[in-house]
Coordinates of N, CA and C in Angstrom, one line a residue:
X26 N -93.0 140.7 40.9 CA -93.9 140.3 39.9 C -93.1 139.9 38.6
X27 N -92.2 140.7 38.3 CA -91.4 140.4 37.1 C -90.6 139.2 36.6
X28 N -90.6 138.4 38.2 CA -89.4 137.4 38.4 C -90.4 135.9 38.1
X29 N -91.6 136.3 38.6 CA -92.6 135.2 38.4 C -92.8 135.3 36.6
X30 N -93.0 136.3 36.1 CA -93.2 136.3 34.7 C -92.2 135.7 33.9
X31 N -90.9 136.1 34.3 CA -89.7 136.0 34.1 C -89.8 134.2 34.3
X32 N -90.1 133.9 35.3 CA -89.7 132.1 35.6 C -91.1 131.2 34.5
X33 N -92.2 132.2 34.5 CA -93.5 131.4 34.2 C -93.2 131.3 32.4
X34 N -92.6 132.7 31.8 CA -92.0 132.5 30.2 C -90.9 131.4 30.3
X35 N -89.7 131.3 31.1 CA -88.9 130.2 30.8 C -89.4 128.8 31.0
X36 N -90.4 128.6 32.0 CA -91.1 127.3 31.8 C -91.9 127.1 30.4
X37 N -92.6 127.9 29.7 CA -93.3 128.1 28.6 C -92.6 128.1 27.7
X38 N -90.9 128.3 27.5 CA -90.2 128.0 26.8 C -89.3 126.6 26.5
X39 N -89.3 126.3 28.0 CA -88.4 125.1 27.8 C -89.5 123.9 27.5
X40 N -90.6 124.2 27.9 CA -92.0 123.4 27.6 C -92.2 123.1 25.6
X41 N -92.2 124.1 25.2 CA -92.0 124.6 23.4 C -91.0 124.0 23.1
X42 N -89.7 124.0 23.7 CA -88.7 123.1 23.3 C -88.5 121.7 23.1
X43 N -89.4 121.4 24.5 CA -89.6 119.5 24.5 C -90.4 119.6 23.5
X44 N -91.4 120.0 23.3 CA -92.5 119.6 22.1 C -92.2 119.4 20.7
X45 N -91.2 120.6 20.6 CA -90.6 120.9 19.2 C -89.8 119.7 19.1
X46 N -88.6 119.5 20.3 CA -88.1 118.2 19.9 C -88.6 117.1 19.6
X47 N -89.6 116.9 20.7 CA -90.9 115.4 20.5 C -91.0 115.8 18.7
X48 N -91.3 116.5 18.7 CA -92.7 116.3 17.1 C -91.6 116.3 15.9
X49 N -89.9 117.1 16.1 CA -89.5 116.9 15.4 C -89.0 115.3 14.9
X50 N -88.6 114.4 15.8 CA -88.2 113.2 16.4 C -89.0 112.6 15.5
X51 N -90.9 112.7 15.8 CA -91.9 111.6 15.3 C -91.9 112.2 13.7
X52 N -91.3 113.5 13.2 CA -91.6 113.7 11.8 C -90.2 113.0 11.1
X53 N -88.9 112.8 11.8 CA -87.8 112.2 11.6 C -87.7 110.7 11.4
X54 N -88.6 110.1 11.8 CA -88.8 108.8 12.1 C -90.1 108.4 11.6
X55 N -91.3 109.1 11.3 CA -92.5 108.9 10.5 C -92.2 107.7 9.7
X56 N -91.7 107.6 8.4 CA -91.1 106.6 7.8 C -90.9 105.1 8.5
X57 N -90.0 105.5 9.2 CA -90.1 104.5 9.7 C -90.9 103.3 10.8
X58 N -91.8 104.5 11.2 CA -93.0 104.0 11.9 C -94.3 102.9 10.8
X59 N -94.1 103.4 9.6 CA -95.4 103.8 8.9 C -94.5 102.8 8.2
X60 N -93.8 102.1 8.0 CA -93.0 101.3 7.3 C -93.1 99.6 8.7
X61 N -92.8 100.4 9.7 CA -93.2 99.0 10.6 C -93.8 98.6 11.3
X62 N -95.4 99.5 11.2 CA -96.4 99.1 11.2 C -97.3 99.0 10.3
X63 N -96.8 98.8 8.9 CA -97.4 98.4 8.0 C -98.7 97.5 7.5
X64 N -97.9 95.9 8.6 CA -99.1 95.2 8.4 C -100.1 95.3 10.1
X65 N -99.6 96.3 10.6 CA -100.5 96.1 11.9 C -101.4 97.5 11.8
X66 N -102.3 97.5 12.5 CA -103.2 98.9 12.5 C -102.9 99.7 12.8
X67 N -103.3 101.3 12.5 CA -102.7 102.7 12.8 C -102.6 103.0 14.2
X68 N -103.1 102.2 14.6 CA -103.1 102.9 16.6 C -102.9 101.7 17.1
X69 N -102.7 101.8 18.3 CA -102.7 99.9 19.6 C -103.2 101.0 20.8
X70 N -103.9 100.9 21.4 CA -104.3 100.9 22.5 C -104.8 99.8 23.8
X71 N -103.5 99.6 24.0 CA -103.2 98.6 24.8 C -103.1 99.2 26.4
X72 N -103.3 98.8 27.8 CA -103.0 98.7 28.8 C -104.3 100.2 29.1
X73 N -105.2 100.4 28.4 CA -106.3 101.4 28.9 C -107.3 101.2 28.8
X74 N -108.1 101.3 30.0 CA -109.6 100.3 30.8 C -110.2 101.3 29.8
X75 N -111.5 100.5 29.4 CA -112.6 101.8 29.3 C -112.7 102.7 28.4
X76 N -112.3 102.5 27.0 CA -111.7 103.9 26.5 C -112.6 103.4 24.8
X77 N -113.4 104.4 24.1 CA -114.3 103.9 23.0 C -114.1 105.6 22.7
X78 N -113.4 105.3 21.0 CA -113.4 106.6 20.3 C -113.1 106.5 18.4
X79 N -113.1 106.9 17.8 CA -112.9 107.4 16.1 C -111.1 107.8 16.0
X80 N -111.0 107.1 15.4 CA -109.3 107.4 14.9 C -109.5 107.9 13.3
X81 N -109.3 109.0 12.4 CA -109.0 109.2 11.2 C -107.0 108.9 11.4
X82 N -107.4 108.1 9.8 CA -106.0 107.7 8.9 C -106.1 107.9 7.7
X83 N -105.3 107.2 7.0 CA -104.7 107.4 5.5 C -105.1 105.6 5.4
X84 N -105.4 105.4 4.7 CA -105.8 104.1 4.6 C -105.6 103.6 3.6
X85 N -104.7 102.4 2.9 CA -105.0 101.5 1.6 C -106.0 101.4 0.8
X86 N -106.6 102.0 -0.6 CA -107.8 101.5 -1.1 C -108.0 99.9 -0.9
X87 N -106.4 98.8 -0.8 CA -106.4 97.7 -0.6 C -105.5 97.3 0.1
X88 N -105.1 95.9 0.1 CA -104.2 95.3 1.1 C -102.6 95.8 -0.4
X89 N -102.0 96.3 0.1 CA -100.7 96.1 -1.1 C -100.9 97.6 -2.1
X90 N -102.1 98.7 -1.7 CA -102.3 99.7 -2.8 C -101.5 100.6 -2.7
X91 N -100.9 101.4 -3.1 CA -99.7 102.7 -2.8 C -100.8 103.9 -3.3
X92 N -102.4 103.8 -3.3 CA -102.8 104.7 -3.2 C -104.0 104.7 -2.0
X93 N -104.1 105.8 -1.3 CA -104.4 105.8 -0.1 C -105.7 107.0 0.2
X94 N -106.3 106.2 0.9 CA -107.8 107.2 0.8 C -107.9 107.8 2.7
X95 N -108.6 108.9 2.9 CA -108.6 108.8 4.2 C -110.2 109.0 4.7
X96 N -110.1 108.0 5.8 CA -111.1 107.4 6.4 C -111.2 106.9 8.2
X97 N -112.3 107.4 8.2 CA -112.3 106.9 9.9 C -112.3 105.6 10.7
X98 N -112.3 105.2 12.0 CA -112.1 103.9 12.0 C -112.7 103.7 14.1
X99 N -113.9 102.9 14.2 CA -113.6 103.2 15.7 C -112.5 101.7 16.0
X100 N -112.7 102.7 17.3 CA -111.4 101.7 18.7 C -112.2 101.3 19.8
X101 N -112.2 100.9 20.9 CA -112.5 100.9 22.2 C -112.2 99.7 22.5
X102 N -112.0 99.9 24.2 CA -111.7 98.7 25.0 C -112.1 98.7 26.2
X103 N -112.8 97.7 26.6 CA -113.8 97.1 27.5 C -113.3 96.6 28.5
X104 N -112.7 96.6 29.5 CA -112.4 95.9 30.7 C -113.3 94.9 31.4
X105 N -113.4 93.9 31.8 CA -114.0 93.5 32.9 C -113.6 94.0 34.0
X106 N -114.8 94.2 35.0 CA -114.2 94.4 36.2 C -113.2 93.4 37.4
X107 N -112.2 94.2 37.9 CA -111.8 93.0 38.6 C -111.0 92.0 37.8
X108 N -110.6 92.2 36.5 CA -109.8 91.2 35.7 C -109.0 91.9 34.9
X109 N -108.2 90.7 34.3 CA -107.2 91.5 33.2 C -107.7 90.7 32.0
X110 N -109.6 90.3 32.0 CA -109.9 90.0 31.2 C -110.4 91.9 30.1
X111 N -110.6 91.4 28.9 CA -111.3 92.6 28.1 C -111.5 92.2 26.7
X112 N -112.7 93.0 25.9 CA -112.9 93.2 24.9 C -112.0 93.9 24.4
X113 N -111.5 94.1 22.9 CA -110.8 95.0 22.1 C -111.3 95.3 20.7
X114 N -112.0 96.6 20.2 CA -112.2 97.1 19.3 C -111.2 97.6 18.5
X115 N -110.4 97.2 17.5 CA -109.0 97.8 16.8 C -109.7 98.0 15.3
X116 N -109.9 99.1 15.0 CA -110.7 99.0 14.0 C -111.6 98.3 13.2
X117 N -111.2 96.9 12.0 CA -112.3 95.9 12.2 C -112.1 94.7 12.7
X118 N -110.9 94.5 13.5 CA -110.5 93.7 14.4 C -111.3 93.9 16.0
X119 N -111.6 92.2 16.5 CA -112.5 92.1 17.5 C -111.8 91.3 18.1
X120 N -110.8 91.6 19.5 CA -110.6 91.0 20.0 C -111.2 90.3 21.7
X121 N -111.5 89.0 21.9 CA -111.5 89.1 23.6 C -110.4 87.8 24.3
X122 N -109.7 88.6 25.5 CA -108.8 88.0 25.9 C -109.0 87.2 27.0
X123 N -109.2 86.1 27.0 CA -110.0 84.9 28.1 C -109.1 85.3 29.3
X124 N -107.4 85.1 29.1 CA -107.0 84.9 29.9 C -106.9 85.9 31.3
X125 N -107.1 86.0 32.5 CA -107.0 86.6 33.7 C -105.5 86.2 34.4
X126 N -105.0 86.9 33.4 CA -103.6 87.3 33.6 C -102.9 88.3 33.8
X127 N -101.8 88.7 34.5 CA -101.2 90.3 34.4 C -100.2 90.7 33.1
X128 N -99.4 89.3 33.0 CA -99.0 89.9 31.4 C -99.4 89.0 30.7
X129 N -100.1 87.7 30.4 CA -100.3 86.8 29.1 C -101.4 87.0 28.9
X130 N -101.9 87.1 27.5 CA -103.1 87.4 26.9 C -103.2 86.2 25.8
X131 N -104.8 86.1 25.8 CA -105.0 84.6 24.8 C -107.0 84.5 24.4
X132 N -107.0 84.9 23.1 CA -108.2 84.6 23.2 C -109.0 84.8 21.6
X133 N -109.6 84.5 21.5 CA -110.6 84.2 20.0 C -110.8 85.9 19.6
X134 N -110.3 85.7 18.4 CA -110.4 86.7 17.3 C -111.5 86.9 16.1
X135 N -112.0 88.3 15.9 CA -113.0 88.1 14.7 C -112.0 89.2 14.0
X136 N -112.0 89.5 12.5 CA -112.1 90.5 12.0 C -112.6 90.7 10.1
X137 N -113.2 91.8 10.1 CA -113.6 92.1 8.4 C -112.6 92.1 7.9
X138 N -112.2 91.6 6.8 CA -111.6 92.4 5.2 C -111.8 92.5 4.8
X139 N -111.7 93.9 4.1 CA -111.8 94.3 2.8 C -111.3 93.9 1.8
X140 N -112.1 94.0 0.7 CA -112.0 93.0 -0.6 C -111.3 94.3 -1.5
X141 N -111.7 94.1 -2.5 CA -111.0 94.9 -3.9 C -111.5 94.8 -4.9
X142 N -112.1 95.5 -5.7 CA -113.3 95.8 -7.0 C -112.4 95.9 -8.2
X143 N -112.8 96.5 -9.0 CA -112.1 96.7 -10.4 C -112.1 98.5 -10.6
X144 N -112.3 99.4 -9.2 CA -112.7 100.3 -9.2 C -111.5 100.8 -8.6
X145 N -110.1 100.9 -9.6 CA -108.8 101.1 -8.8 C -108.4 102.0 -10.0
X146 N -106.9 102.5 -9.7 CA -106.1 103.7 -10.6 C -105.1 102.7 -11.2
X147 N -104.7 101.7 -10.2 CA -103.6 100.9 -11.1 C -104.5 99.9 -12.7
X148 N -104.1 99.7 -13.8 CA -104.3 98.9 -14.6 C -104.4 97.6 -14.6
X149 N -102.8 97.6 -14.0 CA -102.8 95.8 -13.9 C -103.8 95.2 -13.1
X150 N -103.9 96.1 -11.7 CA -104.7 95.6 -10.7 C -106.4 95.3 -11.2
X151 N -106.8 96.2 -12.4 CA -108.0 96.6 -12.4 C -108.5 95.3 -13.3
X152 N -107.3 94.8 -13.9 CA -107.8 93.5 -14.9 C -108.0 91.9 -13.9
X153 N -107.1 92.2 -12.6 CA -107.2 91.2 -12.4 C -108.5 90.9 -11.5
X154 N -108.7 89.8 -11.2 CA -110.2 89.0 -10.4 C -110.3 89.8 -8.8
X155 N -112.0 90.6 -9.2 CA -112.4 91.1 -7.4 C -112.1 90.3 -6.8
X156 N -112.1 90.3 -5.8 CA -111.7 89.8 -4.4 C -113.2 90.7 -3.6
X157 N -114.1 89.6 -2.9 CA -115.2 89.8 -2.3 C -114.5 90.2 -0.8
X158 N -115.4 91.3 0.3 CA -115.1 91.7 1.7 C -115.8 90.0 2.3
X159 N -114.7 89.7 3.1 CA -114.9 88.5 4.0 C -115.1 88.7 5.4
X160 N -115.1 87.8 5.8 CA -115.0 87.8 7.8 C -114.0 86.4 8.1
X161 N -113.3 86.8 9.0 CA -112.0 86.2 9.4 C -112.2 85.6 10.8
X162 N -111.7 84.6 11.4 CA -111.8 84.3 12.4 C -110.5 83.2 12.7
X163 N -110.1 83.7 14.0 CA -109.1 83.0 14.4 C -108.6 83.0 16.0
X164 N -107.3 83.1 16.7 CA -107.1 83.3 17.4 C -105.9 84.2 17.6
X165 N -105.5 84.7 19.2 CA -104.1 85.5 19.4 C -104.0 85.0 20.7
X166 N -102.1 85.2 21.3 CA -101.3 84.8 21.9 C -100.6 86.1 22.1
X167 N -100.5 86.7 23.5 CA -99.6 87.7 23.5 C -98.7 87.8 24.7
X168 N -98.1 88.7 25.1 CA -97.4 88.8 26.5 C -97.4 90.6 26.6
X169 N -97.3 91.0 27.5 CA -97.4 92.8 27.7 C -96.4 92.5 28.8
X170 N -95.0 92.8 29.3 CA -94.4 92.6 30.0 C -93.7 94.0 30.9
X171 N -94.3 94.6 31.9 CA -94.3 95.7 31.8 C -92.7 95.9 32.7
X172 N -92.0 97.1 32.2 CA -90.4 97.1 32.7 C -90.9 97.4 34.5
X173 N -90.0 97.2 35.4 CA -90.3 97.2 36.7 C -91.3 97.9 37.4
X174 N -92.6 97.2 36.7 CA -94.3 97.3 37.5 C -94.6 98.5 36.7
X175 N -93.8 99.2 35.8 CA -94.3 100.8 35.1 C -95.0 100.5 33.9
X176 N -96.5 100.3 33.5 CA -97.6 100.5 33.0 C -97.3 100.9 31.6
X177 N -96.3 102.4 31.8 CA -96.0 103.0 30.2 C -94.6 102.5 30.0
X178 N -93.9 101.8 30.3 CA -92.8 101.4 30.0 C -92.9 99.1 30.3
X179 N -93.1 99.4 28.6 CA -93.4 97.9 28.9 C -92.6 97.4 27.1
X180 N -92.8 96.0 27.0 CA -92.2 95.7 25.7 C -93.3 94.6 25.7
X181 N -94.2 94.8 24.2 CA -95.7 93.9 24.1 C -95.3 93.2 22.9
X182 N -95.8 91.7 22.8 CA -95.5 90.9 21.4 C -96.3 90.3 21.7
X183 N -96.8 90.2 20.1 CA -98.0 89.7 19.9 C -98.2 88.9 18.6
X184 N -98.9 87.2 18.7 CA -99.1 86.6 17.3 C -100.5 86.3 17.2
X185 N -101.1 86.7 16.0 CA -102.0 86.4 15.5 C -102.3 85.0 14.3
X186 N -103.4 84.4 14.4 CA -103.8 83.5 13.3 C -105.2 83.3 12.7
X187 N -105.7 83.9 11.4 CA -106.8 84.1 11.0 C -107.1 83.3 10.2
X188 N -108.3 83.1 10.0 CA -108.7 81.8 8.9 C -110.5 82.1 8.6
X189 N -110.4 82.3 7.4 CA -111.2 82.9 6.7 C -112.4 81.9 6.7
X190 N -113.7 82.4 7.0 CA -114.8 82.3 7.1 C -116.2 82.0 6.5
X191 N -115.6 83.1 5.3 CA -116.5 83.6 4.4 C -116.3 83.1 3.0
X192 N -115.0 82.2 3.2 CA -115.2 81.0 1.5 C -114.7 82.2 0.9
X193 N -113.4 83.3 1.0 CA -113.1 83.8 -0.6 C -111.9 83.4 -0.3
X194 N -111.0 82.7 0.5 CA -109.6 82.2 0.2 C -109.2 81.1 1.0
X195 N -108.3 80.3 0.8 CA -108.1 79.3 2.1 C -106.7 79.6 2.2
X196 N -106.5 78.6 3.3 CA -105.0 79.0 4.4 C -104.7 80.0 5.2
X197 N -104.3 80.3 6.1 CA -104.3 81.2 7.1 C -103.5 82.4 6.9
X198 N -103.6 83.4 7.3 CA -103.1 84.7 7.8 C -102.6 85.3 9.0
X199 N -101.1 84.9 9.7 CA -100.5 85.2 10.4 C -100.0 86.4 10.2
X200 N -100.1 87.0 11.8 CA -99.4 88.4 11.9 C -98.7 88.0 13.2
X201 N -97.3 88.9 13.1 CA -96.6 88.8 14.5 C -95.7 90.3 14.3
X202 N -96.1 90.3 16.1 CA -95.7 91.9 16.3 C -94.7 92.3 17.5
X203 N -93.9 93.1 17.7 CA -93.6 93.3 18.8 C -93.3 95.2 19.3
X204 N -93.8 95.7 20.1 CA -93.9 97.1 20.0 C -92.5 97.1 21.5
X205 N -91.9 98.6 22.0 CA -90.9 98.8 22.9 C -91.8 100.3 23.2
X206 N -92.4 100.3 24.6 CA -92.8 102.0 25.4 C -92.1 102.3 25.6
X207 N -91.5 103.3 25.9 CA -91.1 104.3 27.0 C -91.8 105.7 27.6
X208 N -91.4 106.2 28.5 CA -92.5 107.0 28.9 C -91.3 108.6 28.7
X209 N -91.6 109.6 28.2 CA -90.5 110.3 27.9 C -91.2 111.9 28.6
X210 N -92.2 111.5 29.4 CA -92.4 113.0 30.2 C -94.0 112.6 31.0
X211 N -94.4 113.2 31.5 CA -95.7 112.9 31.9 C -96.8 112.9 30.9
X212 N -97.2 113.2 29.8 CA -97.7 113.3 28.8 C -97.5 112.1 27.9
X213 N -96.1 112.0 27.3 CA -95.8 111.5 26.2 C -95.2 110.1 26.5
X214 N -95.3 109.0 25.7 CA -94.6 107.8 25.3 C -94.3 107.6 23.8
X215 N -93.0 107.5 23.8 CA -92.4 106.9 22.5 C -92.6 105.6 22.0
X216 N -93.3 105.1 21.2 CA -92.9 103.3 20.8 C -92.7 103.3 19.4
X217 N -91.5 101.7 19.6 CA -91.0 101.8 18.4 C -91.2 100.1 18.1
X218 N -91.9 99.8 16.8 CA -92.3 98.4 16.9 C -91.9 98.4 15.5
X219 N -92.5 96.7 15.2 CA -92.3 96.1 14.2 C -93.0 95.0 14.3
X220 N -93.5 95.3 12.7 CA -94.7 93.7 12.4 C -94.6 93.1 11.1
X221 N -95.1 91.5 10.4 CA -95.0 91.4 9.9 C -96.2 90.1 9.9
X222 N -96.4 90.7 8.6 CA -97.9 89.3 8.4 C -97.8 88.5 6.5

């Protein structure tokens, strides 16, 4: 009996250990996540059928604010059946991907922005001209190329082009991204990306 306790505490330990390392790792590198996905949204939930939920973040009062409010945001993603067609909810981004492909993705984009009031902490900011919340519409071009058929081990890039709708700016808004999975235990995946819009 002793020996089973004895093996069931060192699995419960070396288990504490991975975790401690995982979490130390993502608090070591935080910065740097949060620095290169800057212009891309707080979560990607890419390659999972079916999945509709609430993300809390720290959020921009605006596009460029260094002061940050926190707020909820939904996600979900819609599969078709039988395709590697789907809807994508990314916060106020609305994606659907026409293409019935295994790794190319391509398809018409919606998304909200948020505008910016006179109702800020910065000064300079607060003199200069609102900016009204708009609706954006555009397109995206991606590839998900998964490393030898493995699902959590893939390398995803993605470009976006948005073009505003709602008459408060002209010329477009390009974003381009590229994320790296790996799968680092049965639970966990590491990604390390970079975007820029």
């Amino acid at each position: 009996m002793k020996t089973r306790r004895k093996i069931a505490f060192q699995r419960r330990k070396q288990m504490m250990k991975k975790i401690f390392i995982l979490l130390s790792l993502l608090l070591a590198f935080s910065g740097t996540f949060t620095v290169s996905f800057a212009q891309d949204s707080f979560m990607v939930i890419e390659d999972m059928d079916n999945v509709v939920g609430i993300g809390v973040a720290a959020l921009p009062d605006y596009v460029g604010s260094n002061d940050y409010t926190v707020g909820v945001a939904p996600f979900a993603r819609i599969a078709l059946p039988n395709s590697e067609r789907y809807f994508l909810l990314n916060v106020t981004e609305l994606y659907f991907n026409i293409l019935d492909h295994p790794f190319l993705r391509f398809g018409p984009v919606l998304n909200y922005r948020f505008g910016r009031d006179d109702d800020v902490e910065d000064s300079r900011v607060k003199r200069m001209t609102e900016i009204d919340d708009t609706v954006e519409a555009g397109a995206f071009l991606g590839v998900n190329w998964k490393i030898n058929g493995d699902p959590r081990h893939r390398i995803v890039a993605d470009v976006e082009a948005l073009f505003d709708v709602g008459d408060e700016y002209n010329g477009v808004i390009g974003t381009i991204s590229a994320r790296y999975w790996r799968p680092v235990g049965k639970m966990f995946d590491v990604v390390l990306g970079v975007g820029f819009q």
